[in-house]
Amino acid sequence: MRPLESAQENIRRLAEDSTINLPYLKQCCTINRSSHCACVNCGIEYCCDECRCQAYHLYHQILCLGEDRQNPNHPINLLIDVWRQMHFPPETTTIYLIIKLLAMMKQMPNNEELVKKLSNFECALVNENEQISHKILKEKFFNELESLREMTLEIFKSNFYVAECEPWLSKEGFCQLFALFGRNSQGIGTSPFSVYVDNVSSLNTLTKMEKKKLDKFIDKLYSKLEKTAGNFLNSEGSGIYEYQSMINHSCRPNAEISFRNNNFELSIVALEDLQPGQEILISYLDECELNSSRHTRQKLLRENYLFNCQCERCLAEIDQPDVTSDEDFEELDDDDEYEDIDDDEDQDMEN
């Protein structure tokens, strides 16, 4: 899995602004379109023929829509459209992961191995010991979930019925599927814009003034992305990783998730020197959430991962007030720290 878009196409789509022009694009965008290919039946594009063949052998024989891929009234397209109306664009992959999973169960000759692998992932909706329930069980999500379940069930029965999967489409089973992906899925950091930012920030040919203008321009773009892509601006997909899902959380992690090759290959990178036998700890929260108050972090971890965090940092901050400060989720635009960028500078950077 590699990006199909250029950095400029990526930022324009995510920011919902077709007028954005990125400076130094040729030097800093690494997309190679020569390896791209497509399914001859439905036209869906792949980053390379290896990915196309892998998808074909895993699930695409069942999931290929042919000419109906462009039909907005096809049940699968209707389902994805309903999901998109509920979530930020990159997170639309979650419902499609469920569809892919069902198609894999239908297509794979030996699906027992897949079921066995799935059993290694946490999917409980309630932590009985701590008396914590997943947020998906809240009443406000009931109608949305039921609508998605009914649409998925119709697709399942019509296109790829497998008896072993029927319990997954019950009301409780469907919630557990969502919990499985919600508690274990990892955003895949293949955003070509984030790679572009890394590359352009490393340019050593810029003057101090050009560097200053560039930094302000990028900050302004990220501020705009906060409105349209939320926490998913650097993730262009999601997946579940068996070994990564076994690593415990800490609000003071000693390792982090990285996609160093800008594809689906996940790396665990140490943030400090680790001793033999020392436990590896990552953060289940994104950078913004990790910088929030103890109360906010605890709330997010309880609602999404069903545990009360007892990490070193949380214990050290135990005397903090049990209230969520307004600053935790303030919009960056409320300050508008970029007002000092005049129109001339914006135009200068876009050319």
Tab-separated table of N, CA and C in Angstrom, residues 147-242:
chain	number	residue	atom	x	y	z
A	147	SER	N	-28.353	1.051	11.435
A	147	SER	CA	-28.489	1.321	10.005
A	147	SER	C	-27.336	0.692	9.221
A	148	LEU	N	-26.113	0.846	9.730
A	148	LEU	CA	-24.943	0.246	9.078
A	148	LEU	C	-25.022	-1.279	9.096
A	149	ARG	N	-25.482	-1.830	10.204
A	149	ARG	CA	-25.580	-3.289	10.324
A	149	ARG	C	-26.577	-3.847	9.311
A	150	GLU	N	-27.731	-3.213	9.191
A	150	GLU	CA	-28.753	-3.703	8.262
A	150	GLU	C	-28.270	-3.640	6.815
A	151	MET	N	-27.571	-2.561	6.469
A	151	MET	CA	-27.046	-2.439	5.108
A	151	MET	C	-25.961	-3.479	4.848
A	152	THR	N	-25.073	-3.690	5.833
A	152	THR	CA	-24.010	-4.684	5.692
A	152	THR	C	-24.594	-6.093	5.610
A	153	LEU	N	-25.606	-6.361	6.391
A	153	LEU	CA	-26.250	-7.678	6.377
A	153	LEU	C	-26.869	-7.976	5.018
A	154	GLU	N	-27.487	-6.974	4.410
A	154	GLU	CA	-28.080	-7.149	3.075
A	154	GLU	C	-27.006	-7.491	2.046
A	155	ILE	N	-25.876	-6.770	2.099
A	155	ILE	CA	-24.757	-7.040	1.185
A	155	ILE	C	-24.209	-8.439	1.423
A	156	PHE	N	-24.052	-8.795	2.682
A	156	PHE	CA	-23.521	-10.099	3.071
A	156	PHE	C	-24.377	-11.237	2.523
A	157	LYS	N	-25.679	-11.144	2.701
A	157	LYS	CA	-26.570	-12.214	2.237
A	157	LYS	C	-26.630	-12.301	0.725
A	158	SER	N	-26.515	-11.157	0.050
A	158	SER	CA	-26.658	-11.128	-1.409
A	158	SER	C	-25.371	-11.471	-2.143
A	159	ASN	N	-24.215	-11.140	-1.554
A	159	ASN	CA	-22.962	-11.219	-2.300
A	159	ASN	C	-21.966	-12.251	-1.796
A	160	PHE	N	-21.826	-12.400	-0.495
A	160	PHE	CA	-20.808	-13.341	-0.012
A	160	PHE	C	-21.207	-13.956	1.317
A	161	TYR	N	-22.291	-14.686	1.288
A	161	TYR	CA	-22.762	-15.355	2.502
A	161	TYR	C	-21.809	-16.493	2.890
A	162	VAL	N	-21.400	-16.480	4.156
A	162	VAL	CA	-20.610	-17.554	4.746
A	162	VAL	C	-21.221	-17.840	6.108
A	163	ALA	N	-21.600	-19.093	6.340
A	163	ALA	CA	-22.323	-19.425	7.566
A	163	ALA	C	-21.562	-19.024	8.818
A	164	GLU	N	-20.213	-19.188	8.799
A	164	GLU	CA	-19.414	-18.872	9.984
A	164	GLU	C	-19.464	-17.395	10.352
A	165	CYS	N	-19.797	-16.543	9.375
A	165	CYS	CA	-19.801	-15.093	9.618
A	165	CYS	C	-21.153	-14.567	10.092
A	166	GLU	N	-22.183	-15.387	10.017
A	166	GLU	CA	-23.524	-14.887	10.355
A	166	GLU	C	-23.603	-14.296	11.764
A	167	PRO	N	-22.959	-14.916	12.789
A	167	PRO	CA	-23.007	-14.307	14.128
A	167	PRO	C	-22.391	-12.906	14.169
A	168	TRP	N	-21.459	-12.607	13.249
A	168	TRP	CA	-20.834	-11.285	13.221
A	168	TRP	C	-21.836	-10.192	12.856
A	169	LEU	N	-22.929	-10.580	12.186
A	169	LEU	CA	-23.890	-9.590	11.725
A	169	LEU	C	-25.105	-9.481	12.636
A	170	SER	N	-25.073	-10.188	13.783
A	170	SER	CA	-26.093	-9.952	14.806
A	170	SER	C	-25.827	-8.586	15.432
A	171	LYS	N	-26.742	-8.093	16.232
A	171	LYS	CA	-26.558	-6.766	16.827
A	171	LYS	C	-25.310	-6.737	17.708
A	172	GLU	N	-25.146	-7.755	18.548
A	172	GLU	CA	-23.983	-7.790	19.419
A	172	GLU	C	-22.715	-8.069	18.626
A	173	GLY	N	-22.806	-8.987	17.666
A	173	GLY	CA	-21.637	-9.335	16.862
A	173	GLY	C	-21.116	-8.161	16.050
A	174	PHE	N	-22.032	-7.347	15.524
A	174	PHE	CA	-21.634	-6.192	14.721
A	174	PHE	C	-20.923	-5.160	15.592
A	175	CYS	N	-21.435	-4.964	16.805
A	175	CYS	CA	-20.766	-4.059	17.747
A	175	CYS	C	-19.365	-4.561	18.069
A	176	GLN	N	-19.223	-5.881	18.207
A	176	GLN	CA	-17.909	-6.445	18.504
A	176	GLN	C	-16.948	-6.275	17.325
A	177	LEU	N	-17.466	-6.362	16.101
A	177	LEU	CA	-16.627	-6.104	14.926
A	177	LEU	C	-16.090	-4.678	14.964
A	178	PHE	N	-16.988	-3.742	15.270
A	178	PHE	CA	-16.559	-2.348	15.361
A	178	PHE	C	-15.549	-2.168	16.488
A	179	ALA	N	-15.781	-2.846	17.604
A	179	ALA	CA	-14.852	-2.755	18.724
A	179	ALA	C	-13.499	-3.355	18.351
A	180	LEU	N	-13.529	-4.458	17.587
A	180	LEU	CA	-12.271	-5.085	17.161
A	180	LEU	C	-11.426	-4.092	16.365
A	181	PHE	N	-12.047	-3.420	15.388
A	181	PHE	CA	-11.290	-2.469	14.576
A	181	PHE	C	-11.027	-1.183	15.343
A	182	GLY	N	-11.995	-0.762	16.174
A	182	GLY	CA	-11.807	0.460	16.943
A	182	GLY	C	-10.697	0.351	17.964
A	183	ARG	N	-10.568	-0.818	18.605
A	183	ARG	CA	-9.562	-1.005	19.651
A	183	ARG	C	-8.199	-1.414	19.104
A	184	ASN	N	-8.167	-1.908	17.870
A	184	ASN	CA	-6.915	-2.452	17.342
A	184	ASN	C	-6.414	-1.788	16.061
A	185	SER	N	-7.282	-1.120	15.326
A	185	SER	CA	-6.842	-0.603	14.030
A	185	SER	C	-5.832	0.523	14.200
A	186	GLN	N	-4.929	0.578	13.266
A	186	GLN	CA	-3.852	1.566	13.260
A	186	GLN	C	-3.937	2.375	11.983
A	187	GLY	N	-3.990	3.712	12.139
A	187	GLY	CA	-3.938	4.552	10.956
A	187	GLY	C	-2.616	4.349	10.241
A	188	ILE	N	-2.676	4.132	8.935
A	188	ILE	CA	-1.470	3.846	8.154
A	188	ILE	C	-0.927	5.159	7.589
A	189	GLY	N	0.256	5.513	8.013
A	189	GLY	CA	0.823	6.818	7.682
A	189	GLY	C	1.441	6.881	6.310
A	190	THR	N	0.595	6.875	5.285
A	190	THR	CA	1.101	6.939	3.922
A	190	THR	C	0.753	8.272	3.263
A	191	SER	N	0.452	9.287	4.054
A	191	SER	CA	0.063	10.577	3.497
A	191	SER	C	1.212	11.199	2.707
A	192	PRO	N	1.032	11.417	1.400
A	192	PRO	CA	2.109	12.046	0.619
A	192	PRO	C	2.378	13.482	1.060
A	193	PHE	N	1.372	14.138	1.657
A	193	PHE	CA	1.607	15.497	2.142
A	193	PHE	C	2.569	15.498	3.329
A	194	SER	N	2.417	14.539	4.240
A	194	SER	CA	3.327	14.493	5.390
A	194	SER	C	4.751	14.187	4.942
A	195	VAL	N	4.903	13.336	3.917
A	195	VAL	CA	6.240	13.051	3.373
A	195	VAL	C	6.814	14.308	2.719
A	196	TYR	N	5.960	15.016	1.992
A	196	TYR	CA	6.384	16.281	1.367
A	196	TYR	C	6.881	17.265	2.427
A	197	VAL	N	6.136	17.376	3.546
A	197	VAL	CA	6.527	18.301	4.609
A	197	VAL	C	7.903	17.938	5.163
A	198	ASP	N	8.141	16.646	5.388
A	198	ASP	CA	9.454	16.203	5.871
A	198	ASP	C	10.557	16.582	4.883
A	199	ASN	N	10.272	16.352	3.598
A	199	ASN	CA	11.286	16.617	2.579
A	199	ASN	C	11.558	18.112	2.405
A	200	VAL	N	10.485	18.896	2.360
A	200	VAL	CA	10.654	20.330	2.118
A	200	VAL	C	11.295	21.007	3.333
A	201	SER	N	11.049	20.460	4.516
A	201	SER	CA	11.644	21.029	5.727
A	201	SER	C	13.140	20.745	5.804
A	202	SER	N	13.589	19.769	5.016
A	202	SER	CA	15.003	19.393	5.027
A	202	SER	C	15.817	20.101	3.944
A	203	LEU	N	15.152	20.907	3.119
A	203	LEU	CA	15.872	21.617	2.061
A	203	LEU	C	16.918	22.546	2.670
A	204	ASN	N	18.144	22.449	2.188
A	204	ASN	CA	19.215	23.292	2.732
A	204	ASN	C	19.609	24.416	1.790
A	205	THR	N	18.764	24.647	0.775
A	205	THR	CA	19.062	25.705	-0.194
A	205	THR	C	18.247	26.962	0.058
A	206	LEU	N	17.422	26.967	1.120
A	206	LEU	CA	16.536	28.101	1.373
A	206	LEU	C	17.214	29.147	2.243
A	207	THR	N	16.888	30.414	1.978
A	207	THR	CA	17.343	31.485	2.852
A	207	THR	C	16.515	31.472	4.133
A	208	LYS	N	16.945	32.227	5.134
A	208	LYS	CA	16.195	32.294	6.387
A	208	LYS	C	14.799	32.835	6.161
A	209	MET	N	14.670	33.833	5.298
A	209	MET	CA	13.360	34.412	5.013
A	209	MET	C	12.459	33.399	4.293
A	210	GLU	N	13.016	32.674	3.332
A	210	GLU	CA	12.242	31.651	2.624
A	210	GLU	C	11.817	30.540	3.574
A	211	LYS	N	12.706	30.161	4.476
A	211	LYS	CA	12.391	29.127	5.469
A	211	LYS	C	11.262	29.592	6.384
A	212	LYS	N	11.306	30.848	6.813
A	212	LYS	CA	10.278	31.397	7.689
A	212	LYS	C	8.918	31.408	6.990
A	213	LYS	N	8.909	31.856	5.731
A	213	LYS	CA	7.659	31.884	4.962
A	213	LYS	C	7.115	30.470	4.759
A	214	LEU	N	8.016	29.539	4.487
A	214	LEU	CA	7.606	28.156	4.265
A	214	LEU	C	6.982	27.563	5.527
A	215	ASP	N	7.601	27.794	6.665
A	215	ASP	CA	7.073	27.265	7.929
A	215	ASP	C	5.681	27.821	8.211
A	216	LYS	N	5.481	29.109	7.988
A	216	LYS	CA	4.168	29.723	8.212
A	216	LYS	C	3.127	29.167	7.247
A	217	PHE	N	3.548	28.965	6.021
A	217	PHE	CA	2.642	28.426	5.005
A	217	PHE	C	2.185	27.018	5.386
A	218	ILE	N	3.107	26.168	5.827
A	218	ILE	CA	2.776	24.795	6.225
A	218	ILE	C	1.903	24.796	7.476
A	219	ASP	N	2.219	25.664	8.441
A	219	ASP	CA	1.396	25.759	9.649
A	219	ASP	C	-0.042	26.136	9.302
A	220	LYS	N	-0.187	27.031	8.357
A	220	LYS	CA	-1.520	27.472	7.947
A	220	LYS	C	-2.282	26.316	7.286
A	221	LEU	N	-1.581	25.509	6.494
A	221	LEU	CA	-2.226	24.357	5.863
A	221	LEU	C	-2.677	23.341	6.907
A	222	TYR	N	-1.832	23.075	7.904
A	222	TYR	CA	-2.209	22.138	8.961
A	222	TYR	C	-3.397	22.658	9.761
A	223	SER	N	-3.449	23.966	9.969
A	223	SER	CA	-4.597	24.553	10.654
A	223	SER	C	-5.881	24.327	9.861
A	224	LYS	N	-5.773	24.467	8.540
A	224	LYS	CA	-6.937	24.227	7.682
A	224	LYS	C	-7.332	22.752	7.703
A	225	LEU	N	-6.333	21.868	7.720
A	225	LEU	CA	-6.598	20.428	7.747
A	225	LEU	C	-7.309	19.994	9.026
A	226	GLU	N	-7.040	20.693	10.125
A	226	GLU	CA	-7.694	20.355	11.388
A	226	GLU	C	-9.212	20.410	11.246
A	227	LYS	N	-9.700	21.320	10.421
A	227	LYS	CA	-11.147	21.481	10.238
A	227	LYS	C	-11.747	20.354	9.402
A	228	THR	N	-11.007	19.890	8.418
A	228	THR	CA	-11.582	18.953	7.448
A	228	THR	C	-11.181	17.503	7.655
A	229	ALA	N	-9.984	17.266	8.179
A	229	ALA	CA	-9.492	15.894	8.326
A	229	ALA	C	-9.279	15.486	9.770
A	230	GLY	N	-9.412	16.413	10.698
A	230	GLY	CA	-9.328	16.086	12.111
A	230	GLY	C	-8.033	15.375	12.465
A	231	ASN	N	-8.156	14.314	13.272
A	231	ASN	CA	-6.978	13.581	13.744
A	231	ASN	C	-6.393	12.647	12.696
A	232	PHE	N	-7.023	12.586	11.501
A	232	PHE	CA	-6.637	11.577	10.517
A	232	PHE	C	-5.841	12.161	9.360
A	233	LEU	N	-5.312	13.377	9.536
A	233	LEU	CA	-4.713	14.058	8.398
A	233	LEU	C	-3.462	13.374	7.869
A	234	ASN	N	-2.759	12.584	8.684
A	234	ASN	CA	-1.560	11.894	8.206
A	234	ASN	C	-1.806	10.415	7.954
A	235	SER	N	-3.061	9.982	8.010
A	235	SER	CA	-3.402	8.568	7.789
A	235	SER	C	-4.282	8.437	6.563
A	236	GLU	N	-3.830	7.637	5.615
A	236	GLU	CA	-4.600	7.447	4.391
A	236	GLU	C	-5.217	6.057	4.314
A	237	GLY	N	-5.365	5.421	5.443
A	237	GLY	CA	-5.971	4.103	5.499
A	237	GLY	C	-5.862	3.588	6.914
A	238	SER	N	-6.329	2.383	7.141
A	238	SER	CA	-6.160	1.769	8.453
A	238	SER	C	-6.071	0.262	8.291
A	239	GLY	N	-5.452	-0.377	9.255
A	239	GLY	CA	-5.291	-1.826	9.229
A	239	GLY	C	-5.088	-2.321	10.646
A	240	ILE	N	-5.091	-3.626	10.813
A	240	ILE	CA	-4.822	-4.214	12.120
A	240	ILE	C	-3.534	-5.028	12.034
A	241	TYR	N	-2.686	-4.863	13.045
A	241	TYR	CA	-1.364	-5.491	13.088
A	241	TYR	C	-1.297	-6.334	14.356
A	242	GLU	N	-1.088	-7.634	14.170
A	242	GLU	CA	-1.194	-8.576	15.277
A	242	GLU	C	-0.207	-8.266	16.408
